[in-house]
Short mmCIF file of C-alpha atoms in Angstrom, two decimals:
data_model
loop_
_atom_site.label_atom_id
_atom_site.label_comp_id
_atom_site.label_asym_id
_atom_site.label_seq_id
_atom_site.Cartn_x
_atom_site.Cartn_y
_atom_site.Cartn_z
CA UNK A 1 62.87 119.30 -90.01
CA UNK A 2 65.68 117.93 -87.93
CA UNK A 3 68.17 120.23 -87.68
CA UNK A 4 70.60 117.21 -86.52
CA UNK A 5 70.87 116.28 -90.40
CA UNK A 6 72.89 119.54 -91.08
CA UNK A 7 76.11 119.26 -89.56
CA UNK A 8 77.06 123.26 -89.24
CA UNK A 9 75.88 126.07 -87.56
CA UNK A 10 75.49 127.66 -90.93
CA UNK A 11 74.05 124.98 -92.32
CA UNK A 12 71.05 124.67 -89.83
CA UNK A 13 70.28 128.67 -89.59
CA UNK A 14 70.25 128.69 -93.44
CA UNK A 15 67.89 125.34 -93.18
CA UNK A 16 65.89 126.77 -90.60
CA UNK A 17 65.59 130.26 -92.35
CA UNK A 18 64.02 128.23 -95.73
CA UNK A 19 61.79 126.30 -93.63
CA UNK A 20 60.48 130.15 -92.60
CA UNK A 21 60.95 131.53 -96.04
CA UNK A 22 59.22 128.58 -98.31
CA UNK A 23 56.18 128.52 -97.09
CA UNK A 24 56.11 132.73 -97.41
CA UNK A 25 57.12 132.17 -100.85
CA UNK A 26 54.51 130.10 -101.66
CA UNK A 27 51.34 131.71 -100.01
CA UNK A 28 52.95 134.91 -101.92
CA UNK A 29 52.26 133.48 -105.52
CA UNK A 30 48.97 132.07 -104.21
CA UNK A 31 48.02 135.30 -103.27
CA UNK A 32 49.69 136.79 -106.32
CA UNK A 33 47.63 134.47 -108.69
CA UNK A 34 44.90 134.54 -106.73
CA UNK A 35 44.67 138.45 -107.34
CA UNK A 36 45.60 137.82 -111.02
CA UNK A 37 42.74 136.12 -111.57
CA UNK A 38 40.39 138.55 -109.64
CA UNK A 39 41.89 141.52 -111.57
CA UNK A 40 41.30 139.52 -115.20
CA UNK A 41 37.97 138.40 -114.11
CA UNK A 42 37.53 141.84 -112.94
CA UNK A 43 38.25 143.23 -116.29
CA UNK A 44 36.42 140.38 -118.65
CA UNK A 45 33.35 141.56 -116.25
CA UNK A 46 33.90 145.45 -116.84
CA UNK A 47 34.12 144.76 -120.55
CA UNK A 48 31.69 142.54 -120.90
CA UNK A 49 29.07 145.04 -119.12
CA UNK A 50 30.49 147.84 -121.31
CA UNK A 51 29.20 145.69 -124.43
CA UNK A 52 26.15 144.70 -122.75
CA UNK A 53 25.17 148.51 -121.55
CA UNK A 54 25.51 149.70 -125.33
CA UNK A 55 23.61 147.30 -126.36
CA UNK A 56 20.56 146.94 -124.06
CA UNK A 57 20.53 151.18 -124.44
CA UNK A 58 20.28 150.77 -128.48
CA UNK A 59 17.70 147.97 -128.43
CA UNK A 60 15.86 150.33 -126.44
CA UNK A 61 16.26 153.24 -128.52
CA UNK A 62 15.17 151.25 -131.19
CA UNK A 63 12.50 149.63 -130.06
CA UNK A 64 11.15 153.22 -128.71
CA UNK A 65 11.22 154.01 -132.78
CA UNK A 66 9.58 151.48 -133.79
CA UNK A 67 6.93 151.62 -131.23
CA UNK A 68 6.77 155.64 -132.01
CA UNK A 69 6.23 154.34 -136.07
CA UNK A 70 3.69 151.90 -135.64
CA UNK A 71 1.68 153.74 -132.78
CA UNK A 72 1.64 157.26 -135.32
CA UNK A 73 1.15 154.97 -138.31
CA UNK A 74 -1.89 153.05 -136.44
CA UNK A 75 -3.54 156.87 -135.47
CA UNK A 76 -3.53 158.11 -139.35
CA UNK A 77 -4.56 154.98 -140.70
CA UNK A 78 -7.35 154.77 -138.51
CA UNK A 79 -8.46 158.46 -139.06
CA UNK A 80 -10.45 159.69 -142.10
CA UNK A 81 -7.57 162.10 -143.49
CA UNK A 82 -6.78 161.90 -146.78
CA UNK A 83 -3.62 161.36 -148.52
CA UNK A 84 -2.98 165.45 -148.95
CA UNK A 85 -4.17 166.08 -145.40
CA UNK A 86 -2.50 163.08 -143.33
CA UNK A 87 0.97 164.36 -144.08
CA UNK A 88 0.15 167.35 -141.98
CA UNK A 89 -0.42 165.43 -139.06
CA UNK A 90 2.79 163.41 -139.50
CA UNK A 91 4.71 166.42 -139.78
CA UNK A 92 3.12 168.18 -136.46
CA UNK A 93 4.45 164.59 -135.15
CA UNK A 94 7.93 165.23 -136.43
CA UNK A 95 7.77 168.63 -134.96
CA UNK A 96 6.96 167.22 -131.78
CA UNK A 97 9.94 164.36 -130.98
CA UNK A 98 13.32 166.41 -132.00
CA UNK A 99 15.59 164.11 -134.39
CA UNK A 100 13.08 162.51 -136.80
CA UNK A 101 13.71 163.79 -139.90
CA UNK A 102 10.96 161.86 -142.14
CA UNK A 103 8.17 159.10 -141.87
CA UNK A 104 6.50 157.48 -144.62
CA UNK A 105 3.14 155.51 -144.33
CA UNK A 106 2.05 153.01 -146.82
CA UNK A 107 -1.35 152.08 -145.76
CA UNK A 108 -3.37 149.16 -146.44
CA UNK A 109 -6.61 151.23 -147.95
CA UNK A 110 -3.92 152.55 -150.61
CA UNK A 111 -3.39 155.32 -149.01
CA UNK A 112 0.18 157.16 -148.88
CA UNK A 113 1.36 159.39 -146.12
CA UNK A 114 4.69 161.37 -146.16
CA UNK A 115 6.08 163.95 -143.65
CA UNK A 116 9.58 165.68 -143.61
CA UNK A 117 11.21 168.11 -141.57
CA UNK A 118 14.47 168.59 -144.03
CA UNK A 119 13.84 169.22 -147.73
CA UNK A 120 16.26 167.47 -149.01
CA UNK A 121 14.05 164.39 -148.21
CA UNK A 122 11.62 163.76 -150.67
CA UNK A 123 8.85 161.02 -150.85
CA UNK A 124 10.20 159.36 -154.22
CA UNK A 125 13.57 159.17 -152.31
CA UNK A 126 12.04 157.79 -149.10
CA UNK A 127 9.73 154.68 -151.44
CA UNK A 128 13.12 153.85 -153.22
CA UNK A 129 14.54 153.74 -149.75
CA UNK A 130 11.31 151.45 -148.31
CA UNK A 131 12.22 149.56 -151.74
CA UNK A 132 15.61 148.52 -151.18
CA UNK A 133 15.23 147.80 -147.59
CA UNK A 134 11.95 145.93 -147.90
CA UNK A 135 14.01 143.20 -150.09
CA UNK A 136 16.77 142.91 -146.95
CA UNK A 137 16.37 140.57 -143.80
CA UNK A 138 14.50 142.07 -141.02
CA UNK A 139 14.91 141.60 -137.22
CA UNK A 140 12.64 139.82 -134.32
CA UNK A 141 12.02 141.12 -130.80
CA UNK A 142 13.76 138.41 -128.60
CA UNK A 143 11.22 139.76 -125.70
CA UNK A 144 8.45 138.53 -124.81
CA UNK A 145 6.05 141.20 -125.76
CA UNK A 146 6.56 140.56 -129.74
CA UNK A 147 7.18 143.25 -131.86
CA UNK A 148 6.70 143.13 -135.32
CA UNK A 149 9.81 142.03 -137.88
CA UNK A 150 11.91 145.31 -138.63
CA UNK A 151 14.77 146.69 -140.53
CA UNK A 152 17.01 148.87 -138.82
CA UNK A 153 20.12 150.47 -140.88
CA UNK A 154 21.89 153.31 -142.07
CA UNK A 155 21.62 155.13 -145.35
CA UNK A 156 23.26 158.33 -146.68
CA UNK A 157 21.17 161.34 -148.62
CA UNK A 158 22.03 164.08 -149.41
CA UNK A 159 25.90 163.76 -148.35
CA UNK A 160 24.27 163.07 -144.39
CA UNK A 161 23.66 160.30 -142.80
CA UNK A 162 20.54 159.03 -141.46
CA UNK A 163 19.09 156.10 -139.51
CA UNK A 164 16.06 153.95 -140.83
CA UNK A 165 13.44 151.96 -139.08
CA UNK A 166 11.66 150.31 -141.13
CA UNK A 167 8.08 147.80 -140.92
CA UNK A 168 6.66 145.82 -142.56
CA UNK A 169 2.80 144.19 -141.59
CA UNK A 170 2.10 141.88 -143.94
CA UNK A 171 -1.59 141.26 -144.10
CA UNK A 172 -2.49 143.89 -141.77
CA UNK A 173 -5.74 145.59 -142.47
CA UNK A 174 -4.50 148.64 -141.37
CA UNK A 175 -1.19 149.77 -142.27
CA UNK A 176 1.13 147.83 -144.78
CA UNK A 177 4.79 149.38 -143.75
CA UNK A 178 5.86 152.17 -142.59
CA UNK A 179 9.39 154.16 -143.07
CA UNK A 180 11.17 156.45 -140.64
CA UNK A 181 14.43 158.30 -140.27
CA UNK A 182 16.13 160.10 -137.88
CA UNK A 183 19.05 161.83 -136.68
CA UNK A 184 22.11 159.92 -136.26
CA UNK A 185 22.55 162.60 -132.97
CA UNK A 186 20.13 160.80 -130.91
CA UNK A 187 21.64 157.51 -131.28
CA UNK A 188 24.87 159.46 -130.23
CA UNK A 189 23.14 160.54 -127.02
CA UNK A 190 22.33 156.88 -126.38
CA UNK A 191 26.30 155.82 -126.91
CA UNK A 192 27.44 158.81 -124.99
CA UNK A 193 25.30 157.33 -121.84
CA UNK A 194 27.48 154.29 -122.22
CA UNK A 195 30.75 156.38 -121.78
CA UNK A 196 34.44 155.09 -123.22
CA UNK A 197 37.72 154.97 -122.67
CA UNK A 198 41.42 155.43 -124.01
CA UNK A 199 42.05 152.11 -126.42
CA UNK A 200 37.89 151.10 -126.09
CA UNK A 201 36.16 150.99 -129.58
CA UNK A 202 32.29 150.37 -129.48
CA UNK A 203 30.32 150.58 -133.01
CA UNK A 204 26.80 149.80 -134.03
CA UNK A 205 27.68 147.40 -136.92
CA UNK A 206 25.04 146.35 -139.66
CA UNK A 207 26.08 143.96 -142.20
CA UNK A 208 29.57 143.31 -140.52
CA UNK A 209 30.81 146.24 -142.54
CA UNK A 210 28.40 149.11 -142.36
CA UNK A 211 28.79 151.38 -138.57
CA UNK A 212 26.15 152.98 -137.95
CA UNK A 213 27.68 154.84 -134.65
CA UNK A 214 31.02 154.66 -133.56
CA UNK A 215 32.55 155.56 -130.09
CA UNK A 216 36.18 155.60 -129.72
CA UNK A 217 39.35 155.61 -131.29
CA UNK A 218 39.73 156.29 -135.16
CA UNK A 219 36.98 157.79 -137.41
CA UNK A 220 33.61 156.89 -138.18
CA UNK A 221 34.45 155.35 -141.39
CA UNK A 222 37.45 153.55 -140.08
CA UNK A 223 36.76 149.52 -140.15
CA UNK A 224 40.41 148.75 -139.06
CA UNK A 225 39.69 148.02 -135.42
CA UNK A 226 36.93 145.26 -136.05
CA UNK A 227 37.89 141.54 -135.87
CA UNK A 228 39.20 139.97 -138.74
CA UNK A 229 36.37 137.06 -138.99
CA UNK A 230 33.13 136.73 -140.89
CA UNK A 231 30.94 135.65 -138.09
CA UNK A 232 30.55 137.15 -133.91
CA UNK A 233 29.88 134.89 -130.91
CA UNK A 234 26.66 135.52 -129.43
CA UNK A 235 26.86 133.63 -126.50
CA UNK A 236 27.61 137.02 -124.40
CA UNK A 237 31.59 135.31 -124.11
CA UNK A 238 34.66 137.37 -124.41
CA UNK A 239 37.00 136.31 -127.09
CA UNK A 240 40.39 137.45 -128.39
CA UNK A 241 40.95 137.86 -132.17
CA UNK A 242 43.12 139.82 -134.61
CA UNK A 243 41.97 142.88 -135.98
CA UNK A 244 41.89 143.92 -139.44
CA UNK A 245 44.35 146.07 -138.62
CA UNK A 246 46.38 142.83 -137.85
CA UNK A 247 46.31 143.73 -133.86
CA UNK A 248 45.60 141.73 -131.31
CA UNK A 249 42.62 142.70 -129.45
CA UNK A 250 39.71 141.65 -127.29
CA UNK A 251 36.45 141.75 -128.63
CA UNK A 252 32.81 141.00 -126.77
CA UNK A 253 29.72 141.08 -129.19
CA UNK A 254 26.22 141.43 -128.54
CA UNK A 255 23.33 141.19 -130.84
CA UNK A 256 20.48 144.11 -130.62
CA UNK A 257 18.48 143.02 -133.74
CA UNK A 258 18.48 139.85 -135.74
CA UNK A 259 19.93 139.23 -138.14
CA UNK A 260 22.92 141.12 -138.76
CA UNK A 261 22.83 144.32 -136.24
CA UNK A 262 25.40 144.37 -133.48
CA UNK A 263 26.96 146.19 -131.27
CA UNK A 264 30.72 145.32 -131.37
CA UNK A 265 33.05 146.35 -128.30
CA UNK A 266 36.68 146.17 -128.93
CA UNK A 267 39.31 146.52 -125.99
CA UNK A 268 42.82 147.08 -126.15
CA UNK A 269 45.25 144.67 -124.34
CA UNK A 270 46.53 147.36 -122.12
CA UNK A 271 44.46 146.30 -118.64
CA UNK A 272 45.65 142.70 -119.25
CA UNK A 273 49.33 143.39 -119.50
CA UNK A 274 48.85 145.93 -116.54
CA UNK A 275 47.59 143.20 -114.75
CA UNK A 276 50.29 140.98 -115.42
CA UNK A 277 53.04 143.30 -114.37
CA UNK A 278 50.64 143.79 -111.43
CA UNK A 279 51.17 139.91 -110.71
CA UNK A 280 54.90 139.73 -111.82
CA UNK A 281 55.40 142.69 -109.54
CA UNK A 282 53.23 140.71 -106.60
CA UNK A 283 54.64 137.47 -107.36
CA UNK A 284 58.79 139.01 -107.91
CA UNK A 285 58.76 141.46 -105.05
CA UNK A 286 58.16 139.80 -101.87
CA UNK A 287 59.90 136.30 -103.56
CA UNK A 288 63.30 139.00 -104.13
CA UNK A 289 62.96 140.11 -100.69
CA UNK A 290 63.34 136.85 -99.16
CA UNK A 291 66.27 136.05 -101.25
CA UNK A 292 67.53 139.01 -100.38
CA UNK A 293 66.93 138.68 -96.79
CA UNK A 294 68.64 134.99 -97.11
CA UNK A 295 71.50 136.68 -98.61
CA UNK A 296 71.58 139.57 -95.90
CA UNK A 297 70.87 137.03 -93.11
CA UNK A 298 73.88 134.72 -94.65
CA UNK A 299 76.38 137.57 -94.61
CA UNK A 300 75.13 138.29 -90.87
CA UNK A 301 75.47 134.58 -89.89
CA UNK A 302 78.83 134.93 -91.20
CA UNK A 303 79.47 138.11 -89.96
CA UNK A 304 78.44 137.87 -86.44
CA UNK A 305 79.02 133.58 -85.88
CA UNK A 306 80.89 131.96 -88.53
CA UNK A 307 83.72 134.00 -88.96
CA UNK A 308 84.25 133.88 -85.00
CA UNK A 309 83.94 130.45 -84.73
CA UNK A 310 86.25 130.02 -87.55
CA UNK A 311 88.64 132.23 -85.28
CA UNK A 312 88.06 130.19 -82.41
CA UNK A 313 88.97 126.99 -84.17
CA UNK A 314 91.93 128.50 -86.17
CA UNK A 315 93.83 129.14 -82.98
CA UNK A 316 92.53 125.99 -81.37
CA UNK A 317 94.41 124.18 -84.50
CA UNK A 318 97.60 126.53 -84.71
CA UNK A 319 98.21 125.40 -81.14
CA UNK A 320 100.32 122.50 -82.16
CA UNK A 321 102.74 124.70 -84.37
CA UNK A 322 102.44 127.93 -82.27
CA UNK A 323 101.70 127.41 -78.70
CA UNK A 324 101.41 130.93 -77.98
CA UNK A 325 98.26 131.25 -80.22
CA UNK A 326 94.96 132.73 -78.24
CA UNK A 327 91.70 133.03 -79.91
CA UNK A 328 90.75 137.11 -81.19
CA UNK A 329 88.36 139.03 -79.31
CA UNK A 330 86.92 142.36 -80.62
CA UNK A 331 84.49 144.60 -79.10
CA UNK A 332 82.12 143.55 -81.86
CA UNK A 333 81.80 140.31 -80.99
CA UNK A 334 79.09 139.08 -80.11
CA UNK A 335 78.52 138.47 -76.25
CA UNK A 336 77.96 134.98 -76.08
CA UNK A 337 80.69 133.80 -78.74
CA UNK A 338 83.23 136.60 -76.72
CA UNK A 339 82.37 134.47 -73.68
CA UNK A 340 83.12 131.48 -75.30
CA UNK A 341 86.08 132.94 -76.54
CA UNK A 342 87.91 134.33 -73.68
CA UNK A 343 86.81 130.42 -71.83
CA UNK A 344 88.79 129.19 -74.69
CA UNK A 345 91.80 131.69 -73.70
CA UNK A 346 91.47 130.69 -70.13
CA UNK A 347 91.26 127.35 -70.98
CA UNK A 348 94.49 127.58 -72.95
CA UNK A 349 96.22 130.20 -70.38
CA UNK A 350 95.71 127.00 -67.15
CA UNK A 351 96.99 124.22 -69.75
CA UNK A 352 100.12 126.00 -70.64
CA UNK A 353 100.47 126.92 -66.61
CA UNK A 354 100.00 122.93 -66.31
CA UNK A 355 102.59 121.87 -68.94
CA UNK A 356 105.19 124.65 -67.24
CA UNK A 357 104.77 122.97 -64.33
CA UNK A 358 104.90 119.76 -65.97
CA UNK A 359 107.86 120.64 -67.51
CA UNK A 360 109.63 122.08 -64.62
CA UNK A 361 108.87 118.78 -63.08
CA UNK A 362 109.86 116.88 -66.20
CA UNK A 363 113.43 118.58 -65.96
CA UNK A 364 113.70 117.66 -62.34
CA UNK A 365 112.99 114.37 -62.98
CA UNK A 366 115.44 114.47 -65.63
CA UNK A 367 118.32 115.92 -63.38
CA UNK A 368 117.60 113.59 -60.51
CA UNK A 369 117.72 110.65 -63.32
CA UNK A 370 120.47 111.56 -64.73
CA UNK A 371 122.42 112.67 -60.94
CA UNK A 372 121.08 108.84 -60.39
CA UNK A 373 123.06 106.70 -63.01
CA UNK A 374 125.98 109.13 -62.50
CA UNK A 375 126.22 107.78 -59.20
CA UNK A 376 125.21 104.38 -60.37
CA UNK A 377 127.97 104.44 -63.02
CA UNK A 378 130.38 106.27 -60.48
CA UNK A 379 129.94 103.10 -58.01
CA UNK A 380 129.68 100.73 -60.46
CA UNK A 381 133.51 102.45 -61.54
CA UNK A 382 134.19 101.92 -57.50
CA UNK A 383 133.23 98.77 -57.28
CA UNK A 384 135.27 97.43 -60.10
CA UNK A 385 138.09 99.14 -59.41
CA UNK A 386 137.90 97.82 -55.93
CA UNK A 387 137.70 94.06 -57.02
CA UNK A 388 140.77 95.24 -59.58
CA UNK A 389 142.69 95.98 -56.44
CA UNK A 390 141.48 93.10 -54.54
CA UNK A 391 142.22 90.36 -57.95
CA UNK A 392 145.84 91.01 -57.12
CA UNK A 393 146.05 89.32 -53.76
CA UNK A 394 144.39 85.90 -55.21
CA UNK A 395 145.46 83.28 -57.65
CA UNK A 396 144.39 80.29 -59.65
CA UNK A 397 139.77 79.83 -59.31
CA UNK A 398 139.79 83.16 -56.64
CA UNK A 399 141.65 85.43 -59.48
CA UNK A 400 139.63 83.79 -62.16
CA UNK A 401 136.37 84.52 -60.30
CA UNK A 402 137.61 87.71 -59.22
CA UNK A 403 138.17 88.56 -63.29
CA UNK A 404 134.98 87.60 -64.14
CA UNK A 405 132.75 89.92 -61.78
CA UNK A 406 134.94 92.69 -62.88
CA UNK A 407 133.97 91.58 -66.00
CA UNK A 408 130.33 91.70 -65.39
CA UNK A 409 130.78 94.66 -63.50
CA UNK A 410 132.49 96.77 -66.72
CA UNK A 411 129.31 95.96 -68.26
CA UNK A 412 127.25 97.71 -66.03
CA UNK A 413 129.55 100.56 -65.98
CA UNK A 414 129.88 100.73 -69.78
CA UNK A 415 126.11 100.50 -70.58
CA UNK A 416 125.72 103.64 -68.29
CA UNK A 417 128.47 105.33 -69.91
CA UNK A 418 127.29 104.79 -73.23
CA UNK A 419 123.72 105.60 -72.76
CA UNK A 420 125.01 108.91 -70.58
CA UNK A 421 127.48 110.34 -73.13
CA UNK A 422 125.55 113.05 -73.86
CA UNK A 423 123.97 113.91 -70.50
CA UNK A 424 120.41 112.28 -71.55
CA UNK A 425 118.92 108.55 -71.29
CA UNK A 426 119.73 107.55 -74.77
CA UNK A 427 119.71 103.67 -76.79
CA UNK A 428 123.21 102.81 -76.93
CA UNK A 429 124.83 101.60 -80.10
CA UNK A 430 125.40 98.12 -80.15
CA UNK A 431 128.74 97.89 -82.28
CA UNK A 432 130.44 99.73 -79.89
CA UNK A 433 129.24 98.44 -76.58
CA UNK A 434 130.24 94.72 -78.03
CA UNK A 435 133.36 96.40 -78.95
CA UNK A 436 134.20 97.69 -75.69
CA UNK A 437 132.86 94.48 -73.79
CA UNK A 438 135.61 92.36 -76.22
CA UNK A 439 138.45 94.92 -74.30
CA UNK A 440 137.72 94.46 -71.53
CA UNK A 441 136.96 90.01 -72.03
CA UNK A 442 140.76 90.33 -73.72
CA UNK A 443 142.50 92.26 -70.67
CA UNK A 444 140.41 90.56 -67.82
CA UNK A 445 139.49 86.58 -68.84
CA UNK A 446 141.78 85.19 -71.42
CA UNK A 447 144.87 83.85 -71.34
CA UNK A 448 148.03 84.47 -73.15
CA UNK A 449 147.74 81.98 -75.51
CA UNK A 450 143.96 82.75 -76.34
CA UNK A 451 142.38 85.42 -78.21
CA UNK A 452 139.03 86.93 -78.27
CA UNK A 453 137.90 89.04 -81.65
CA UNK A 454 134.78 90.80 -82.99
CA UNK A 455 133.21 91.51 -86.52
CA UNK A 456 130.76 94.32 -86.10
CA UNK A 457 128.17 95.14 -89.27
CA UNK A 458 125.46 97.19 -87.59
CA UNK A 459 124.68 100.63 -86.71
CA UNK A 460 121.62 99.69 -84.67
CA UNK A 461 121.20 100.58 -81.36
CA UNK A 462 119.60 99.19 -77.91
CA UNK A 463 118.29 100.65 -75.06
CA UNK A 464 120.26 100.32 -71.68
CA UNK A 465 117.60 97.66 -70.34
CA UNK A 466 118.82 95.70 -73.68
CA UNK A 467 121.99 96.22 -74.06
CA UNK A 468 123.17 95.07 -70.31
CA UNK A 469 121.52 91.57 -70.42
CA UNK A 470 123.07 91.10 -73.96
CA UNK A 471 126.99 92.12 -72.38
CA UNK A 472 126.21 89.35 -69.76
CA UNK A 473 125.40 86.84 -72.13
CA UNK A 474 128.50 87.71 -74.14
CA UNK A 475 130.61 87.63 -71.08
CA UNK A 476 129.12 84.24 -69.63
CA UNK A 477 129.47 82.56 -73.03
CA UNK A 478 133.43 83.99 -74.03
CA UNK A 479 133.89 83.25 -70.03
CA UNK A 480 132.69 79.85 -69.93
CA UNK A 481 134.86 78.72 -73.56
CA UNK A 482 138.15 80.62 -72.62
CA UNK A 483 138.17 78.67 -69.20
CA UNK A 484 137.43 75.01 -70.76
CA UNK A 485 139.40 75.17 -73.38
CA UNK A 486 143.03 76.65 -73.67
CA UNK A 487 144.88 77.66 -76.75
CA UNK A 488 140.93 78.67 -77.88
CA UNK A 489 140.10 81.72 -80.53
CA UNK A 490 136.98 83.48 -79.92
CA UNK A 491 135.01 85.42 -82.78
CA UNK A 492 131.60 87.75 -81.72
CA UNK A 493 130.18 88.09 -84.98
CA UNK A 494 127.00 91.13 -85.29
CA UNK A 495 125.22 92.11 -88.90
CA UNK A 496 122.48 93.31 -89.86
CA UNK A 497 119.36 90.95 -91.25
CA UNK A 498 117.26 93.85 -92.04
CA UNK A 499 115.88 97.34 -91.39
CA UNK A 500 114.61 96.10 -88.00
CA UNK A 501 117.01 93.05 -86.20
CA UNK A 502 119.80 92.12 -85.93
CA UNK A 503 122.07 88.90 -85.41
CA UNK A 504 124.83 87.71 -82.67
CA UNK A 505 126.49 84.65 -83.11
CA UNK A 506 129.89 83.78 -81.37
CA UNK A 507 131.85 80.98 -83.08
CA UNK A 508 135.41 79.21 -82.06
CA UNK A 509 138.52 78.33 -84.09
CA UNK A 510 138.02 74.78 -83.47
CA UNK A 511 135.17 72.57 -81.73
CA UNK A 512 134.38 72.77 -78.63
CA UNK A 513 132.41 70.34 -75.96
CA UNK A 514 128.95 71.31 -75.33
CA UNK A 515 128.52 72.21 -72.13
CA UNK A 516 125.09 72.99 -70.29
CA UNK A 517 123.90 77.17 -69.75
CA UNK A 518 123.41 78.34 -66.33
CA UNK A 519 120.09 79.02 -65.52
CA UNK A 520 120.28 82.25 -65.65
CA UNK A 521 121.11 82.27 -69.55
CA UNK A 522 117.39 81.73 -70.21
CA UNK A 523 116.82 85.07 -68.16
CA UNK A 524 118.97 87.02 -70.37
CA UNK A 525 117.98 85.76 -73.46
CA UNK A 526 114.46 86.85 -72.56
CA UNK A 527 115.49 90.08 -70.97
CA UNK A 528 117.00 90.88 -74.85
CA UNK A 529 113.73 89.36 -76.13
CA UNK A 530 116.25 87.76 -78.72
CA UNK A 531 114.81 84.35 -80.67
CA UNK A 532 117.85 81.36 -80.87
CA UNK A 533 118.21 80.62 -84.59
CA UNK A 534 120.86 77.97 -84.33
CA UNK A 535 122.18 76.23 -81.26
CA UNK A 536 125.62 75.75 -79.79
CA UNK A 537 127.56 72.57 -82.08
CA UNK A 538 130.82 72.14 -83.19
CA UNK A 539 132.46 75.70 -83.63
CA UNK A 540 129.37 77.47 -83.12
CA UNK A 541 128.83 78.68 -79.90
CA UNK A 542 125.24 80.23 -80.94
CA UNK A 543 123.50 82.41 -83.06
CA UNK A 544 120.42 84.60 -81.84
CA UNK A 545 118.48 87.36 -83.56
CA UNK A 546 117.53 90.99 -81.97
CA UNK A 547 114.26 92.97 -83.17
CA UNK A 548 115.50 96.26 -82.75
CA UNK A 549 112.85 98.60 -83.72
CA UNK A 550 114.86 100.63 -86.82
#
């Protein structure tokens, strides 16, 4: 995983946690699913084995009873006992085998042999039972050692249930048929060997409705737990169905003896529900643990990392408005972040020291610049005064030249006076400066019959480096016109073209012959950064546009 894709520390740490937790969650889910399938398979195997155990023991018991019936009948048939004497032999056999109650043999030679341990069991009743069972389907042994087809069932005589084993031997030269009644306790002991637990019902069922033997919940004659189906799967598989009572249960059926003697085992769904709950617990608990771990991890990141980083960031951003802000340093800060915060505060303190030193140096420089400009302004005033005094000693051209020089010196002096009006260097108001220059031109350069005026419609400002050449330009044009044209009147027009541009134009009250400006005139225009929009012609002495920013 490329953590560089995530821009923040929190995002990268969270991505790293997810990269670790996601495989763990997948493995946990796989382990929980495997455990669930294993438990369900074990439950199914255990339930199938329960049905198999009861079926195997029931088959063994019935085949044992069938073998006893066949062997004892063969012995009686081959003996020379009469109908009256064979009953005693059969009775001795019943006395030796507890649980066998009555037996009836009908031999091929017409002899009948009957014996019973219970007086309620009569030969006539036994004959009727044998006749009824003869008409019913018989079970065929599915083992390799074939036994004759027999009928296993349950009958009720005198209010008591009896187990019946009946065999018919068609074409046998010795024994035609035999019938054995036994006590249900014998089979009950067989069923007891298989055991049963809560929610389990096991029964030997004959003909789908007759419960021969029952172990589990409910009464012996309670059939509500049986599946509500007409046929049972005989392939050994376990299936789920609704019982006759309407409840969903699991079943396993085993054919004990064909065609309709089954062992039916019914199981509640409690083990499956418990397995599902275990699966959910194995799945959800680790995932919830991982989620809780993520939440705790995120909170730890916020509390022990992001919180302090944001504090340093907030202190850095707040310094633009609050210079004295410092990063918070607390005792519970992580040592590495604490080291970063201390380094940040140290850097801030060093920066403040440098700023104070720079500010001190800047203040000193400003003071020196102000003093320098004051000295320049005072020196210019001294020069201007000296020129004014010296001008009195001359006449004609020399006087005019000194007056022209005095005017230019005044331009310099006025520019420095305006730019240092508040003790600091600042831009100069164009209208105030030009008004002062026009006054000086009027006082020093014009003759009595000449006039110089101004029309100022601007509040723009220019730096001292641009206002001085502008003053020189105006003095130069006015001086040349006033010297060459007696009685002329000049007007200096200054107006705003837009918010960032002003226009300076000069015009006379009459047409003035155009004369070539001195070479330094172009240099003055370049210093002002002015653009000439109208050349001198007729009354116009020229027009220039100057950009002043705002």
